[in-house]
Structure formats: C-alpha cells, structure tokens
Amino acid sequence: MVEYNVKQINVKQIKCPKQTRDRDFVIAEFPIEEKKNDLFRQEAFSRLKIIKAAPVNPGEQIRDERNIGKDQILGNYFRNPAYQFSQEKAWPNVQVEMKKNTRMKKNLTILTIEVRGPFTFSGLEKVIYSLFDVIGPYTTSCKPADKEKDFYLRTLINTGVSNFNPQQDHTVYFAGEAELELFKKEGAETNFKQKGTSYLTIKPIAKAKDTEEIIRCIEVKL
C-alpha cells in the first residue's frame, strides 16, 4: 500500500448557519502531491484488475465506461490516506483492514465502517451546511437487504470525475460521518432519482458528526 505522511493532514473548520449547527464543523483535509499521484494511480489500476466495478449503478442505470476507471482511482485516492490517518493519528492501537467495507479491531471489539465516495463538489462550505448528505444503509431492487454497518463515512474530492487527471494535485476530505444509531433516529429516506432504490440519509452533512466527533464516538465503542 502506498504510504501517506499523516503529518501533512490539515484540519479545516467550516462555519455553519446557526439554524443548521451551533458550532464549526471540523473536517480533515488530505493534500495529494503530484510526486505521489503516480504511485496512487498505479495502485488504483492494480486494484482494478482484482475488483471489477459493477456495470450499472444501484438504480440499474448503465455506468459511463469512461468514468468507471476514474471512479475507482478516486476511491483509492481517499482510501489510503484516510485509513492510515485512522491507524497512525486517530486510533494508533486499532487494526484497520483496508477494504471497501473496512473493519476496525481492538481486542475482541469489531466495528464495521462503510466509506462513501469520494464525491466531487464545488463550494466546500455550502456542500457541508446545505447541499450534500451523509449516506447510510440502502436497498435496491436487486439488493433488497444491505448489511448494516456501525459507521458510515462521507468523503469529498476537489475535482470532477469527467475532468479528473491523476497527474495533477488533488485534495481529498474526510467530510462527515454518522453511526448507524443516528441514521435510525434522525435519517430520512430518498432514492436520489434512482428507480427501485431507497437510501437512508442525514442532510446536510453538518447535521451528522464531524471528524472530531466521530473519532470520539468510535473510541467510546472500542
């Protein structure tokens, strides 16, 4: 796995309208340097040979073949620094398995975490306090029962999929998170205009947990 220097992680505070959140929303920012981009790209393409993306999305719409590979690379761009951040900075005594649905282990306690994204955006502040949500459990016509996870993480990247160029600098964000219990208590259902789907979401992101809050929440459970 390509290593990421966790000392480069920045903490960014997003100011939110008081009606949405009464304090700043803290996110972790991961700069991806050009000199390391090629290593991330090579690893992402290696994963493409092992993990094949589904040809259709959850709503059974055919995916754009030109973007499938880019989606996989974008996912890898977040996966590496985020998991290393989890191990080395946030939970140094916790074992993290690097999978799409990751598992965190400490003694006999096992937590499952679903990573959603990374999603592209324009205007980070408005995305956090207004436009985007944290996505939890979902079902589709061909997947009537999604195995529930303990936590769901929302990630962002500062580039569009169609314009994504692995040779350029990028920034990925550990943007917003929520535990399963919060989804069941405050989540709302939506289908994102995808036929036959049902997603449980918390919108906007600022109404979920920020990076500092989710770290404390996971530590309590571990």
JSON list of N, CA, C and O in Angstrom, two decimals, residues 12 60 80 98 101 122 130:
[
{"chain": "A", "resi": 12, "resn": "LYS", "atom": "N", "xyz": [-9.65, 21.55, 8.86]},
{"chain": "A", "resi": 12, "resn": "LYS", "atom": "CA", "xyz": [-10.36, 22.70, 8.33]},
{"chain": "A", "resi": 12, "resn": "LYS", "atom": "C", "xyz": [-11.68, 22.87, 9.09]},
{"chain": "A", "resi": 12, "resn": "LYS", "atom": "O", "xyz": [-12.41, 21.91, 9.28]},
{"chain": "A", "resi": 60, "resn": "GLU", "atom": "N", "xyz": [-29.77, 0.68, -11.36]},
{"chain": "A", "resi": 60, "resn": "GLU", "atom": "CA", "xyz": [-29.72, -0.15, -12.56]},
{"chain": "A", "resi": 60, "resn": "GLU", "atom": "C", "xyz": [-29.55, 0.67, -13.83]},
{"chain": "A", "resi": 60, "resn": "GLU", "atom": "O", "xyz": [-29.92, 0.23, -14.92]},
{"chain": "A", "resi": 80, "resn": "ASN", "atom": "N", "xyz": [-6.37, 5.28, 0.90]},
{"chain": "A", "resi": 80, "resn": "ASN", "atom": "CA", "xyz": [-5.05, 5.15, 1.51]},
{"chain": "A", "resi": 80, "resn": "ASN", "atom": "C", "xyz": [-4.80, 6.16, 2.63]},
{"chain": "A", "resi": 80, "resn": "ASN", "atom": "O", "xyz": [-4.51, 5.77, 3.75]},
{"chain": "A", "resi": 98, "resn": "MET", "atom": "N", "xyz": [-7.99, -2.67, 5.12]},
{"chain": "A", "resi": 98, "resn": "MET", "atom": "CA", "xyz": [-8.27, -1.78, 4.01]},
{"chain": "A", "resi": 98, "resn": "MET", "atom": "C", "xyz": [-9.13, -2.48, 2.97]},
{"chain": "A", "resi": 98, "resn": "MET", "atom": "O", "xyz": [-8.67, -3.16, 2.08]},
{"chain": "A", "resi": 101, "resn": "ASN", "atom": "N", "xyz": [-15.59, -2.06, 2.61]},
{"chain": "A", "resi": 101, "resn": "ASN", "atom": "CA", "xyz": [-16.26, -2.03, 3.91]},
{"chain": "A", "resi": 101, "resn": "ASN", "atom": "C", "xyz": [-15.22, -2.40, 4.96]},
{"chain": "A", "resi": 101, "resn": "ASN", "atom": "O", "xyz": [-14.94, -3.56, 5.17]},
{"chain": "A", "resi": 122, "resn": "SER", "atom": "N", "xyz": [-18.31, 21.60, -5.59]},
{"chain": "A", "resi": 122, "resn": "SER", "atom": "CA", "xyz": [-17.93, 22.98, -5.89]},
{"chain": "A", "resi": 122, "resn": "SER", "atom": "C", "xyz": [-18.48, 23.85, -4.78]},
{"chain": "A", "resi": 122, "resn": "SER", "atom": "O", "xyz": [-19.69, 23.91, -4.57]},
{"chain": "A", "resi": 130, "resn": "SER", "atom": "N", "xyz": [-25.36, 22.69, 3.57]},
{"chain": "A", "resi": 130, "resn": "SER", "atom": "CA", "xyz": [-26.62, 22.79, 2.83]},
{"chain": "A", "resi": 130, "resn": "SER", "atom": "C", "xyz": [-26.86, 21.68, 1.81]},
{"chain": "A", "resi": 130, "resn": "SER", "atom": "O", "xyz": [-27.89, 21.03, 1.83]}
]
